[in-house]
Amino acid sequence: LTDKLFVDIATRYEDYDDAGDKLTGKLSARYQLVDAVALRGAVSNNFRAPSLTQIGFQSTTSNFGDGGVLVDVRTLSVNDPIARALGARDLKPETSENFSLGVTGQLSDRLDVSLDVFQINIDDRVTLSQRLGSDALEDFVEDNFGVSGVHDVVFFSNAANTRTRGAELVSNYRQPLFAGKLLVTTSYTYNKTKVRSTQAIPGQLTDLDITETDLVGVEERNTLTDATPRDRFIVNATWNSPRWGLLGRVTRHGKTTRVFNFGGGYEPTQTYDARWQLDAEVSYRVTQNLSFAVGGNNLTDNYPERSSDEINYGGN
């Protein structure tokens, strides 16, 4: 639009047999404050259709219930007649609104840095329900569908709305070195996800003496928020010459927290400390069209700490 202001506008319309029609768009802009520094930002919306697994996966497992008694837990497809009778509905696509604002600077011929903050709002997020069970549910399934022993069920639903806020800092440094070129990229990302709202259990389950109020339980809420690292730090270095290539990468995965629900109000929690990971690779170019490479991930064989006795399922 001007010598300093660049604006990009895009829109897209799609029509799917299963997910329906969707109109998405993006507005982004970049403003050159001075020769070396620019502001940038973007606003967009998007969607993600349910995966085949979320639509069609089914399984039955034997698990521990209240008092340590073994019960059958059935994961139901939303298309299963039992799931329909218990209130399951067709899955809708997740929709999102995305916002970002940042600054980027070319500090020298060899060094550039960028800092961006972002927010992602996701509605109708597809997640697995918590375990829902009762004696009345077991009797209902056996009386109406002839399937015995199903005390607990879980199924997917558009049960949660979430908000993720975060920031990312990235720097790139370039340097000629030993007849080759060195590039060192350093990045730090932080994000925090909050569950804004959840869906109440269907009335069909309330009628079967299910005492839970939300489809999203303790474990599922934990999966959405704290079961993955909130922060990650990466230093990635590559050196390339006409014949040889070297790569080294050090990654720090931030701490995570797991929460389990074993029934009866017993919800053991464990926070796993951050861990460092080292990856490396060396490559050799034989000809212009042929090269060989050998490398390894997690060369220091670094693993998370072991689960505590409360949640390790008898030593597993």
PDB file of C-alpha atoms in Angstrom:
ATOM      1  CA  LEU A   1       0.000   0.000   0.000  1.00  0.00           C
ATOM      2  CA  THR A   2       2.949   2.306   0.725  1.00  0.00           C
ATOM      3  CA  ASP A   3       6.726   2.041   0.681  1.00  0.00           C
ATOM      4  CA  LYS A   4       6.589   0.924   4.333  1.00  0.00           C
ATOM      5  CA  LEU A   5       3.273  -0.928   4.596  1.00  0.00           C
ATOM      6  CA  PHE A   6       2.567  -4.324   3.002  1.00  0.00           C
ATOM      7  CA  VAL A   7      -0.863  -5.940   3.389  1.00  0.00           C
ATOM      8  CA  ASP A   8      -1.905  -9.449   2.382  1.00  0.00           C
ATOM      9  CA  ILE A   9      -5.544 -10.583   2.217  1.00  0.00           C
ATOM     10  CA  ALA A  10      -6.625 -14.122   1.376  1.00  0.00           C
ATOM     11  CA  THR A  11      -9.897 -16.030   1.495  1.00  0.00           C
ATOM     12  CA  ARG A  12     -10.874 -19.596   0.692  1.00  0.00           C
ATOM     13  CA  TYR A  13     -14.193 -21.376   0.303  1.00  0.00           C
ATOM     14  CA  GLU A  14     -14.508 -25.163   0.438  1.00  0.00           C
ATOM     15  CA  ASP A  15     -17.415 -27.595   0.431  1.00  0.00           C
ATOM     16  CA  TYR A  16     -16.980 -31.101   1.860  1.00  0.00           C
ATOM     17  CA  ASP A  17     -19.405 -34.010   1.795  1.00  0.00           C
ATOM     18  CA  ASP A  18     -18.836 -34.766   5.483  1.00  0.00           C
ATOM     19  CA  ALA A  19     -17.637 -31.502   7.049  1.00  0.00           C
ATOM     20  CA  GLY A  20     -19.937 -29.091   5.203  1.00  0.00           C
ATOM     21  CA  ASP A  21     -18.971 -25.782   3.622  1.00  0.00           C
ATOM     22  CA  LYS A  22     -16.358 -23.534   5.190  1.00  0.00           C
ATOM     23  CA  LEU A  23     -15.229 -19.979   4.483  1.00  0.00           C
ATOM     24  CA  THR A  24     -11.792 -19.106   5.898  1.00  0.00           C
ATOM     25  CA  GLY A  25      -9.604 -16.063   5.522  1.00  0.00           C
ATOM     26  CA  LYS A  26      -6.463 -14.282   6.622  1.00  0.00           C
ATOM     27  CA  LEU A  27      -5.397 -10.664   6.935  1.00  0.00           C
ATOM     28  CA  SER A  28      -1.725  -9.972   7.567  1.00  0.00           C
ATOM     29  CA  ALA A  29       0.392  -6.825   7.477  1.00  0.00           C
ATOM     30  CA  ARG A  30       4.004  -5.756   7.795  1.00  0.00           C
ATOM     31  CA  TYR A  31       5.127  -2.204   8.564  1.00  0.00           C
ATOM     32  CA  GLN A  32       8.750  -1.109   8.179  1.00  0.00           C
ATOM     33  CA  LEU A  33       9.506   1.135  11.162  1.00  0.00           C
ATOM     34  CA  VAL A  34      13.120   1.774  10.140  1.00  0.00           C
ATOM     35  CA  ASP A  35      15.486   0.032   7.743  1.00  0.00           C
ATOM     36  CA  ALA A  36      16.342  -2.717  10.232  1.00  0.00           C
ATOM     37  CA  VAL A  37      13.110  -3.127  12.210  1.00  0.00           C
ATOM     38  CA  ALA A  38       9.579  -4.046  11.145  1.00  0.00           C
ATOM     39  CA  LEU A  39       6.265  -4.804  12.854  1.00  0.00           C
ATOM     40  CA  ARG A  40       4.046  -7.626  11.655  1.00  0.00           C
ATOM     41  CA  GLY A  41       0.693  -9.083  12.577  1.00  0.00           C
ATOM     42  CA  ALA A  42      -2.016 -11.417  11.343  1.00  0.00           C
ATOM     43  CA  VAL A  43      -5.640 -12.354  11.963  1.00  0.00           C
ATOM     44  CA  SER A  44      -7.123 -15.548  10.515  1.00  0.00           C
ATOM     45  CA  ASN A  45      -9.685 -18.267  11.011  1.00  0.00           C
ATOM     46  CA  ASN A  46      -9.453 -21.944  10.182  1.00  0.00           C
ATOM     47  CA  PHE A  47     -11.031 -25.341  10.760  1.00  0.00           C
ATOM     48  CA  ARG A  48     -10.045 -28.980  11.193  1.00  0.00           C
ATOM     49  CA  ALA A  49     -12.382 -31.815  10.353  1.00  0.00           C
ATOM     50  CA  PRO A  50     -12.524 -34.821  12.727  1.00  0.00           C
ATOM     51  CA  SER A  51     -10.013 -37.549  11.888  1.00  0.00           C
ATOM     52  CA  LEU A  52     -11.062 -41.003  10.780  1.00  0.00           C
ATOM     53  CA  THR A  53      -9.878 -42.361  14.126  1.00  0.00           C
ATOM     54  CA  GLN A  54     -12.058 -39.939  16.055  1.00  0.00           C
ATOM     55  CA  ILE A  55     -15.064 -40.859  13.916  1.00  0.00           C
ATOM     56  CA  GLY A  56     -14.702 -44.636  13.627  1.00  0.00           C
ATOM     57  CA  PHE A  57     -12.374 -46.123  16.253  1.00  0.00           C
ATOM     58  CA  GLN A  58     -13.835 -48.651  18.693  1.00  0.00           C
ATOM     59  CA  SER A  59     -12.270 -50.877  21.330  1.00  0.00           C
ATOM     60  CA  THR A  60     -13.052 -52.761  24.529  1.00  0.00           C
ATOM     61  CA  THR A  61     -10.563 -53.058  27.376  1.00  0.00           C
ATOM     62  CA  SER A  62     -10.666 -54.494  30.867  1.00  0.00           C
ATOM     63  CA  ASN A  63      -9.650 -51.897  33.416  1.00  0.00           C
ATOM     64  CA  PHE A  64      -9.796 -51.308  37.144  1.00  0.00           C
ATOM     65  CA  GLY A  65     -12.918 -49.692  38.528  1.00  0.00           C
ATOM     66  CA  ASP A  66     -13.932 -48.664  42.003  1.00  0.00           C
ATOM     67  CA  GLY A  67     -12.434 -50.898  44.664  1.00  0.00           C
ATOM     68  CA  GLY A  68     -10.004 -52.466  42.200  1.00  0.00           C
ATOM     69  CA  VAL A  69     -12.703 -54.548  40.487  1.00  0.00           C
ATOM     70  CA  LEU A  70     -12.090 -55.334  36.802  1.00  0.00           C
ATOM     71  CA  VAL A  71     -14.723 -53.845  34.494  1.00  0.00           C
ATOM     72  CA  ASP A  72     -15.079 -53.608  30.720  1.00  0.00           C
ATOM     73  CA  VAL A  73     -14.558 -50.126  29.318  1.00  0.00           C
ATOM     74  CA  ARG A  74     -15.805 -49.671  25.753  1.00  0.00           C
ATOM     75  CA  THR A  75     -14.643 -46.864  23.474  1.00  0.00           C
ATOM     76  CA  LEU A  76     -17.604 -46.257  21.194  1.00  0.00           C
ATOM     77  CA  SER A  77     -17.689 -44.754  17.729  1.00  0.00           C
ATOM     78  CA  VAL A  78     -20.098 -41.833  17.560  1.00  0.00           C
ATOM     79  CA  ASN A  79     -21.930 -43.822  14.860  1.00  0.00           C
ATOM     80  CA  ASP A  80     -22.422 -46.825  17.143  1.00  0.00           C
ATOM     81  CA  PRO A  81     -26.110 -47.385  18.096  1.00  0.00           C
ATOM     82  CA  ILE A  82     -25.139 -47.691  21.762  1.00  0.00           C
ATOM     83  CA  ALA A  83     -23.330 -44.343  21.646  1.00  0.00           C
ATOM     84  CA  ARG A  84     -26.314 -42.737  19.923  1.00  0.00           C
ATOM     85  CA  ALA A  85     -28.641 -44.048  22.602  1.00  0.00           C
ATOM     86  CA  LEU A  86     -26.337 -42.543  25.244  1.00  0.00           C
ATOM     87  CA  GLY A  87     -26.373 -39.093  23.627  1.00  0.00           C
ATOM     88  CA  ALA A  88     -23.429 -39.120  21.209  1.00  0.00           C
ATOM     89  CA  ARG A  89     -23.819 -36.877  18.161  1.00  0.00           C
ATOM     90  CA  ASP A  90     -22.083 -36.421  14.799  1.00  0.00           C
ATOM     91  CA  LEU A  91     -18.735 -34.711  15.234  1.00  0.00           C
ATOM     92  CA  LYS A  92     -18.430 -31.185  13.857  1.00  0.00           C
ATOM     93  CA  PRO A  93     -15.211 -29.640  12.533  1.00  0.00           C
ATOM     94  CA  GLU A  94     -13.165 -27.696  15.051  1.00  0.00           C
ATOM     95  CA  THR A  95     -12.983 -23.980  14.262  1.00  0.00           C
ATOM     96  CA  SER A  96     -10.299 -21.517  15.287  1.00  0.00           C
ATOM     97  CA  GLU A  97      -9.547 -17.810  15.437  1.00  0.00           C
ATOM     98  CA  ASN A  98      -5.864 -16.923  15.321  1.00  0.00           C
ATOM     99  CA  PHE A  99      -4.119 -13.672  16.235  1.00  0.00           C
ATOM    100  CA  SER A 100      -0.423 -12.785  16.176  1.00  0.00           C
ATOM    101  CA  LEU A 101       1.674  -9.657  16.612  1.00  0.00           C
ATOM    102  CA  GLY A 102       5.424  -9.400  16.368  1.00  0.00           C
ATOM    103  CA  VAL A 103       8.562  -7.451  15.668  1.00  0.00           C
ATOM    104  CA  THR A 104      11.490  -8.518  13.497  1.00  0.00           C
ATOM    105  CA  GLY A 105      14.919  -6.938  13.214  1.00  0.00           C
ATOM    106  CA  GLN A 106      17.952  -7.340  10.965  1.00  0.00           C
ATOM    107  CA  LEU A 107      20.536  -6.415  13.587  1.00  0.00           C
ATOM    108  CA  SER A 108      23.494  -6.974  11.268  1.00  0.00           C
ATOM    109  CA  ASP A 109      24.375  -8.662   7.993  1.00  0.00           C
ATOM    110  CA  ARG A 110      24.773 -11.901   9.949  1.00  0.00           C
ATOM    111  CA  LEU A 111      22.134 -11.683  12.693  1.00  0.00           C
ATOM    112  CA  ASP A 112      18.338 -11.374  12.573  1.00  0.00           C
ATOM    113  CA  VAL A 113      15.881 -11.691  15.460  1.00  0.00           C
ATOM    114  CA  SER A 114      12.101 -11.937  15.682  1.00  0.00           C
ATOM    115  CA  LEU A 115       9.633 -11.957  18.567  1.00  0.00           C
ATOM    116  CA  ASP A 116       5.972 -12.887  18.104  1.00  0.00           C
ATOM    117  CA  VAL A 117       3.067 -13.244  20.525  1.00  0.00           C
ATOM    118  CA  PHE A 118      -0.023 -15.195  19.561  1.00  0.00           C
ATOM    119  CA  GLN A 119      -3.463 -16.336  20.658  1.00  0.00           C
ATOM    120  CA  ILE A 120      -5.441 -19.279  19.279  1.00  0.00           C
ATOM    121  CA  ASN A 121      -9.095 -19.780  20.209  1.00  0.00           C
ATOM    122  CA  ILE A 122     -10.485 -23.212  19.299  1.00  0.00           C
ATOM    123  CA  ASP A 123     -14.201 -23.961  19.492  1.00  0.00           C
ATOM    124  CA  ASP A 124     -15.848 -27.386  19.380  1.00  0.00           C
ATOM    125  CA  ARG A 125     -12.547 -29.122  20.087  1.00  0.00           C
ATOM    126  CA  VAL A 126     -12.793 -32.876  19.566  1.00  0.00           C
ATOM    127  CA  THR A 127     -11.771 -34.776  22.679  1.00  0.00           C
ATOM    128  CA  LEU A 128     -12.425 -38.125  24.299  1.00  0.00           C
ATOM    129  CA  SER A 129     -14.954 -38.100  27.097  1.00  0.00           C
ATOM    130  CA  GLN A 130     -14.118 -39.228  30.578  1.00  0.00           C
ATOM    131  CA  ARG A 131     -15.130 -42.728  31.663  1.00  0.00           C
ATOM    132  CA  LEU A 132     -18.867 -42.752  32.180  1.00  0.00           C
ATOM    133  CA  GLY A 133     -20.376 -45.724  33.935  1.00  0.00           C
ATOM    134  CA  SER A 134     -22.938 -47.056  36.367  1.00  0.00           C
ATOM    135  CA  ASP A 135     -24.851 -50.246  37.096  1.00  0.00           C
ATOM    136  CA  ALA A 136     -27.883 -48.664  35.434  1.00  0.00           C
ATOM    137  CA  LEU A 137     -25.856 -48.019  32.261  1.00  0.00           C
ATOM    138  CA  GLU A 138     -24.664 -51.636  32.197  1.00  0.00           C
ATOM    139  CA  ASP A 139     -28.253 -52.867  32.544  1.00  0.00           C
ATOM    140  CA  PHE A 140     -29.445 -50.431  29.851  1.00  0.00           C
ATOM    141  CA  VAL A 141     -26.871 -51.646  27.306  1.00  0.00           C
ATOM    142  CA  GLU A 142     -27.631 -55.304  28.010  1.00  0.00           C
ATOM    143  CA  ASP A 143     -31.422 -54.861  27.932  1.00  0.00           C
ATOM    144  CA  ASN A 144     -31.523 -52.782  24.751  1.00  0.00           C
ATOM    145  CA  PHE A 145     -28.565 -54.088  22.737  1.00  0.00           C
ATOM    146  CA  GLY A 146     -27.860 -57.557  24.134  1.00  0.00           C
ATOM    147  CA  VAL A 147     -24.278 -56.669  25.076  1.00  0.00           C
ATOM    148  CA  SER A 148     -23.369 -57.703  28.606  1.00  0.00           C
ATOM    149  CA  GLY A 149     -20.595 -56.530  30.910  1.00  0.00           C
ATOM    150  CA  VAL A 150     -20.230 -52.977  29.543  1.00  0.00           C
ATOM    151  CA  HIS A 151     -20.073 -50.954  32.739  1.00  0.00           C
ATOM    152  CA  ASP A 152     -18.148 -47.901  31.465  1.00  0.00           C
ATOM    153  CA  VAL A 153     -18.112 -46.152  28.081  1.00  0.00           C
ATOM    154  CA  VAL A 154     -16.142 -43.324  26.456  1.00  0.00           C
ATOM    155  CA  PHE A 155     -16.715 -41.593  23.125  1.00  0.00           C
ATOM    156  CA  PHE A 156     -15.472 -38.567  21.203  1.00  0.00           C
ATOM    157  CA  SER A 157     -17.411 -35.306  21.165  1.00  0.00           C
ATOM    158  CA  ASN A 158     -16.978 -31.599  20.453  1.00  0.00           C
ATOM    159  CA  ALA A 159     -16.830 -31.088  24.170  1.00  0.00           C
ATOM    160  CA  ALA A 160     -14.309 -28.296  24.796  1.00  0.00           C
ATOM    161  CA  ASN A 161     -13.494 -24.725  23.867  1.00  0.00           C
ATOM    162  CA  THR A 162      -9.859 -23.752  24.504  1.00  0.00           C
ATOM    163  CA  ARG A 163      -7.613 -20.718  24.337  1.00  0.00           C
ATOM    164  CA  THR A 164      -3.848 -20.891  23.802  1.00  0.00           C
ATOM    165  CA  ARG A 165      -1.611 -17.880  24.386  1.00  0.00           C
ATOM    166  CA  GLY A 166       2.104 -17.823  23.848  1.00  0.00           C
ATOM    167  CA  ALA A 167       5.227 -16.223  22.463  1.00  0.00           C
ATOM    168  CA  GLU A 168       8.129 -17.264  20.271  1.00  0.00           C
ATOM    169  CA  LEU A 169      11.608 -15.757  20.078  1.00  0.00           C
ATOM    170  CA  VAL A 170      13.841 -16.756  17.141  1.00  0.00           C
ATOM    171  CA  SER A 171      17.344 -15.676  16.123  1.00  0.00           C
ATOM    172  CA  ASN A 172      19.461 -16.656  13.094  1.00  0.00           C
ATOM    173  CA  TYR A 173      23.218 -16.142  12.931  1.00  0.00           C
ATOM    174  CA  ARG A 174      25.235 -16.755   9.769  1.00  0.00           C
ATOM    175  CA  GLN A 175      29.028 -16.987   9.582  1.00  0.00           C
ATOM    176  CA  PRO A 176      31.511 -18.154   6.900  1.00  0.00           C
ATOM    177  CA  LEU A 177      33.646 -20.884   8.471  1.00  0.00           C
ATOM    178  CA  PHE A 178      36.322 -23.273   7.131  1.00  0.00           C
ATOM    179  CA  ALA A 179      35.405 -22.948   3.456  1.00  0.00           C
ATOM    180  CA  GLY A 180      31.740 -23.425   4.349  1.00  0.00           C
ATOM    181  CA  LYS A 181      28.780 -21.606   5.846  1.00  0.00           C
ATOM    182  CA  LEU A 182      27.585 -21.861   9.445  1.00  0.00           C
ATOM    183  CA  LEU A 183      23.974 -21.150  10.416  1.00  0.00           C
ATOM    184  CA  VAL A 184      22.944 -21.145  14.084  1.00  0.00           C
ATOM    185  CA  THR A 185      19.220 -20.864  14.823  1.00  0.00           C
ATOM    186  CA  THR A 186      18.045 -20.390  18.393  1.00  0.00           C
ATOM    187  CA  SER A 187      14.375 -20.467  19.324  1.00  0.00           C
ATOM    188  CA  TYR A 188      12.336 -20.362  22.499  1.00  0.00           C
ATOM    189  CA  THR A 189       8.590 -21.006  22.537  1.00  0.00           C
ATOM    190  CA  TYR A 190       6.168 -20.665  25.432  1.00  0.00           C
ATOM    191  CA  ASN A 191       2.453 -21.413  25.305  1.00  0.00           C
ATOM    192  CA  LYS A 192      -0.312 -21.951  27.824  1.00  0.00           C
ATOM    193  CA  THR A 193      -3.663 -23.543  27.030  1.00  0.00           C
ATOM    194  CA  LYS A 194      -6.787 -22.855  29.064  1.00  0.00           C
ATOM    195  CA  VAL A 195     -10.072 -24.729  28.820  1.00  0.00           C
ATOM    196  CA  ARG A 196     -12.658 -21.949  28.445  1.00  0.00           C
ATOM    197  CA  SER A 197     -15.740 -24.141  28.647  1.00  0.00           C
ATOM    198  CA  THR A 198     -16.852 -27.760  28.392  1.00  0.00           C
ATOM    199  CA  GLN A 199     -19.995 -29.599  27.365  1.00  0.00           C
ATOM    200  CA  ALA A 200     -22.339 -31.098  29.936  1.00  0.00           C
ATOM    201  CA  ILE A 201     -23.147 -34.796  29.735  1.00  0.00           C
ATOM    202  CA  PRO A 202     -26.246 -35.651  27.674  1.00  0.00           C
ATOM    203  CA  GLY A 203     -29.543 -36.088  29.470  1.00  0.00           C
ATOM    204  CA  GLN A 204     -29.599 -39.773  28.481  1.00  0.00           C
ATOM    205  CA  LEU A 205     -26.600 -40.360  30.756  1.00  0.00           C
ATOM    206  CA  THR A 206     -28.073 -38.350  33.608  1.00  0.00           C
ATOM    207  CA  ASP A 207     -31.081 -40.657  33.526  1.00  0.00           C
ATOM    208  CA  LEU A 208     -28.715 -43.633  34.011  1.00  0.00           C
ATOM    209  CA  ASP A 209     -27.375 -42.441  37.376  1.00  0.00           C
ATOM    210  CA  ILE A 210     -24.162 -40.955  35.937  1.00  0.00           C
ATOM    211  CA  THR A 211     -22.934 -38.518  38.575  1.00  0.00           C
ATOM    212  CA  GLU A 212     -20.348 -36.685  36.446  1.00  0.00           C
ATOM    213  CA  THR A 213     -21.518 -33.335  35.115  1.00  0.00           C
ATOM    214  CA  ASP A 214     -19.092 -32.707  32.207  1.00  0.00           C
ATOM    215  CA  LEU A 215     -18.013 -34.878  29.301  1.00  0.00           C
ATOM    216  CA  VAL A 216     -14.449 -33.602  29.778  1.00  0.00           C
ATOM    217  CA  GLY A 217     -12.969 -35.169  32.889  1.00  0.00           C
ATOM    218  CA  VAL A 218      -9.813 -34.606  34.901  1.00  0.00           C
ATOM    219  CA  GLU A 219      -7.565 -36.690  32.650  1.00  0.00           C
ATOM    220  CA  GLU A 220      -8.908 -35.224  29.409  1.00  0.00           C
ATOM    221  CA  ARG A 221      -8.587 -31.662  30.714  1.00  0.00           C
ATOM    222  CA  ASN A 222      -4.999 -32.440  31.699  1.00  0.00           C
ATOM    223  CA  THR A 223      -4.300 -33.785  28.192  1.00  0.00           C
ATOM    224  CA  LEU A 224      -5.442 -30.469  26.706  1.00  0.00           C
ATOM    225  CA  THR A 225      -3.486 -28.241  29.085  1.00  0.00           C
ATOM    226  CA  ASP A 226      -0.429 -29.614  30.906  1.00  0.00           C
ATOM    227  CA  ALA A 227       0.402 -33.065  29.486  1.00  0.00           C
ATOM    228  CA  THR A 228       2.718 -31.501  26.875  1.00  0.00           C
ATOM    229  CA  PRO A 229       5.531 -29.036  27.616  1.00  0.00           C
ATOM    230  CA  ARG A 230       4.555 -25.400  27.908  1.00  0.00           C
ATOM    231  CA  ASP A 231       7.999 -24.292  26.779  1.00  0.00           C
ATOM    232  CA  ARG A 232      10.684 -25.574  24.441  1.00  0.00           C
ATOM    233  CA  PHE A 233      14.201 -24.248  23.764  1.00  0.00           C
ATOM    234  CA  ILE A 234      16.150 -25.289  20.658  1.00  0.00           C
ATOM    235  CA  VAL A 235      19.638 -24.494  19.396  1.00  0.00           C
ATOM    236  CA  ASN A 236      20.159 -25.805  15.860  1.00  0.00           C
ATOM    237  CA  ALA A 237      23.530 -25.451  14.116  1.00  0.00           C
ATOM    238  CA  THR A 238      24.286 -26.463  10.515  1.00  0.00           C
ATOM    239  CA  TRP A 239      27.559 -26.186   8.618  1.00  0.00           C
ATOM    240  CA  ASN A 240      27.745 -26.875   4.895  1.00  0.00           C
ATOM    241  CA  SER A 241      30.602 -26.938   2.412  1.00  0.00           C
ATOM    242  CA  PRO A 242      30.587 -28.171  -1.185  1.00  0.00           C
ATOM    243  CA  ARG A 243      31.247 -31.736   0.053  1.00  0.00           C
ATOM    244  CA  TRP A 244      30.448 -31.986   3.755  1.00  0.00           C
ATOM    245  CA  GLY A 245      27.476 -31.136   5.927  1.00  0.00           C
ATOM    246  CA  LEU A 246      27.179 -31.159   9.710  1.00  0.00           C
ATOM    247  CA  LEU A 247      24.109 -30.728  11.902  1.00  0.00           C
ATOM    248  CA  GLY A 248      23.865 -30.477  15.665  1.00  0.00           C
ATOM    249  CA  ARG A 249      20.703 -29.766  17.624  1.00  0.00           C
ATOM    250  CA  VAL A 250      20.129 -29.383  21.356  1.00  0.00           C
ATOM    251  CA  THR A 251      16.529 -29.288  22.583  1.00  0.00           C
ATOM    252  CA  ARG A 252      15.178 -28.631  26.036  1.00  0.00           C
ATOM    253  CA  HIS A 253      11.669 -29.986  26.516  1.00  0.00           C
ATOM    254  CA  GLY A 254       9.943 -28.230  29.407  1.00  0.00           C
ATOM    255  CA  LYS A 255       8.300 -29.947  32.335  1.00  0.00           C
ATOM    256  CA  THR A 256       4.938 -31.682  32.031  1.00  0.00           C
ATOM    257  CA  THR A 257       2.263 -32.669  34.515  1.00  0.00           C
ATOM    258  CA  ARG A 258       0.032 -35.739  34.369  1.00  0.00           C
ATOM    259  CA  VAL A 259      -3.150 -36.185  36.377  1.00  0.00           C
ATOM    260  CA  PHE A 260      -4.940 -39.531  36.681  1.00  0.00           C
ATOM    261  CA  ASN A 261      -8.430 -40.326  37.896  1.00  0.00           C
ATOM    262  CA  PHE A 262      -8.681 -43.751  39.508  1.00  0.00           C
ATOM    263  CA  GLY A 263     -12.177 -43.201  40.865  1.00  0.00           C
ATOM    264  CA  GLY A 264     -13.504 -42.409  44.300  1.00  0.00           C
ATOM    265  CA  GLY A 265     -11.797 -39.022  44.297  1.00  0.00           C
ATOM    266  CA  TYR A 266      -8.321 -40.604  44.001  1.00  0.00           C
ATOM    267  CA  GLU A 267      -6.472 -38.385  41.496  1.00  0.00           C
ATOM    268  CA  PRO A 268      -2.675 -38.827  41.771  1.00  0.00           C
ATOM    269  CA  THR A 269      -0.596 -36.144  40.060  1.00  0.00           C
ATOM    270  CA  GLN A 270       3.029 -36.111  38.947  1.00  0.00           C
ATOM    271  CA  THR A 271       5.156 -33.377  37.407  1.00  0.00           C
ATOM    272  CA  TYR A 272       8.011 -34.571  35.193  1.00  0.00           C
ATOM    273  CA  ASP A 273      11.115 -32.382  35.083  1.00  0.00           C
ATOM    274  CA  ALA A 274      12.474 -30.817  31.918  1.00  0.00           C
ATOM    275  CA  ARG A 275      14.798 -32.911  29.762  1.00  0.00           C
ATOM    276  CA  TRP A 276      17.591 -32.146  27.277  1.00  0.00           C
ATOM    277  CA  GLN A 277      17.945 -33.967  23.948  1.00  0.00           C
ATOM    278  CA  LEU A 278      20.938 -34.067  21.580  1.00  0.00           C
ATOM    279  CA  ASP A 279      20.624 -34.857  17.855  1.00  0.00           C
ATOM    280  CA  ALA A 280      23.427 -34.863  15.278  1.00  0.00           C
ATOM    281  CA  GLU A 281      24.054 -35.749  11.639  1.00  0.00           C
ATOM    282  CA  VAL A 282      26.961 -35.758   9.183  1.00  0.00           C
ATOM    283  CA  SER A 283      26.520 -35.910   5.412  1.00  0.00           C
ATOM    284  CA  TYR A 284      28.854 -36.232   2.414  1.00  0.00           C
ATOM    285  CA  ARG A 285      28.038 -35.239  -1.158  1.00  0.00           C
ATOM    286  CA  VAL A 286      29.545 -37.718  -3.606  1.00  0.00           C
ATOM    287  CA  THR A 287      28.267 -36.000  -6.742  1.00  0.00           C
ATOM    288  CA  GLN A 288      25.867 -33.195  -7.476  1.00  0.00           C
ATOM    289  CA  ASN A 289      23.002 -35.698  -7.444  1.00  0.00           C
ATOM    290  CA  LEU A 290      24.115 -38.171  -4.742  1.00  0.00           C
ATOM    291  CA  SER A 291      24.847 -37.724  -1.048  1.00  0.00           C
ATOM    292  CA  PHE A 292      24.992 -39.950   2.035  1.00  0.00           C
ATOM    293  CA  ALA A 293      24.114 -39.039   5.603  1.00  0.00           C
ATOM    294  CA  VAL A 294      24.253 -40.731   8.991  1.00  0.00           C
ATOM    295  CA  GLY A 295      22.826 -39.328  12.191  1.00  0.00           C
ATOM    296  CA  GLY A 296      21.074 -40.051  15.443  1.00  0.00           C
ATOM    297  CA  ASN A 297      18.334 -38.670  17.655  1.00  0.00           C
ATOM    298  CA  ASN A 298      18.648 -38.429  21.437  1.00  0.00           C
ATOM    299  CA  LEU A 299      22.299 -39.494  21.344  1.00  0.00           C
ATOM    300  CA  THR A 300      22.673 -39.145  25.123  1.00  0.00           C
ATOM    301  CA  ASP A 301      19.819 -41.651  25.617  1.00  0.00           C
ATOM    302  CA  ASN A 302      17.950 -39.235  27.857  1.00  0.00           C
ATOM    303  CA  TYR A 303      14.533 -40.387  29.094  1.00  0.00           C
ATOM    304  CA  PRO A 304      11.872 -38.789  31.299  1.00  0.00           C
ATOM    305  CA  GLU A 305      11.924 -39.727  34.954  1.00  0.00           C
ATOM    306  CA  ARG A 306       9.964 -42.806  35.927  1.00  0.00           C
ATOM    307  CA  SER A 307       6.372 -42.612  37.056  1.00  0.00           C
ATOM    308  CA  SER A 308       5.746 -42.696  40.794  1.00  0.00           C
ATOM    309  CA  ASP A 309       4.410 -45.757  42.592  1.00  0.00           C
ATOM    310  CA  GLU A 310       0.960 -44.164  42.646  1.00  0.00           C
ATOM    311  CA  ILE A 311       0.552 -44.213  38.873  1.00  0.00           C
ATOM    312  CA  ASN A 312       2.917 -46.870  37.516  1.00  0.00           C
ATOM    313  CA  TYR A 313       0.278 -49.615  37.285  1.00  0.00           C
ATOM    314  CA  GLY A 314       2.080 -52.227  39.371  1.00  0.00           C
ATOM    315  CA  GLY A 315       5.590 -51.420  38.167  1.00  0.00           C
ATOM    316  CA  ASN A 316       4.906 -50.859  34.464  1.00  0.00           C
TER     317      ASN A 316
END
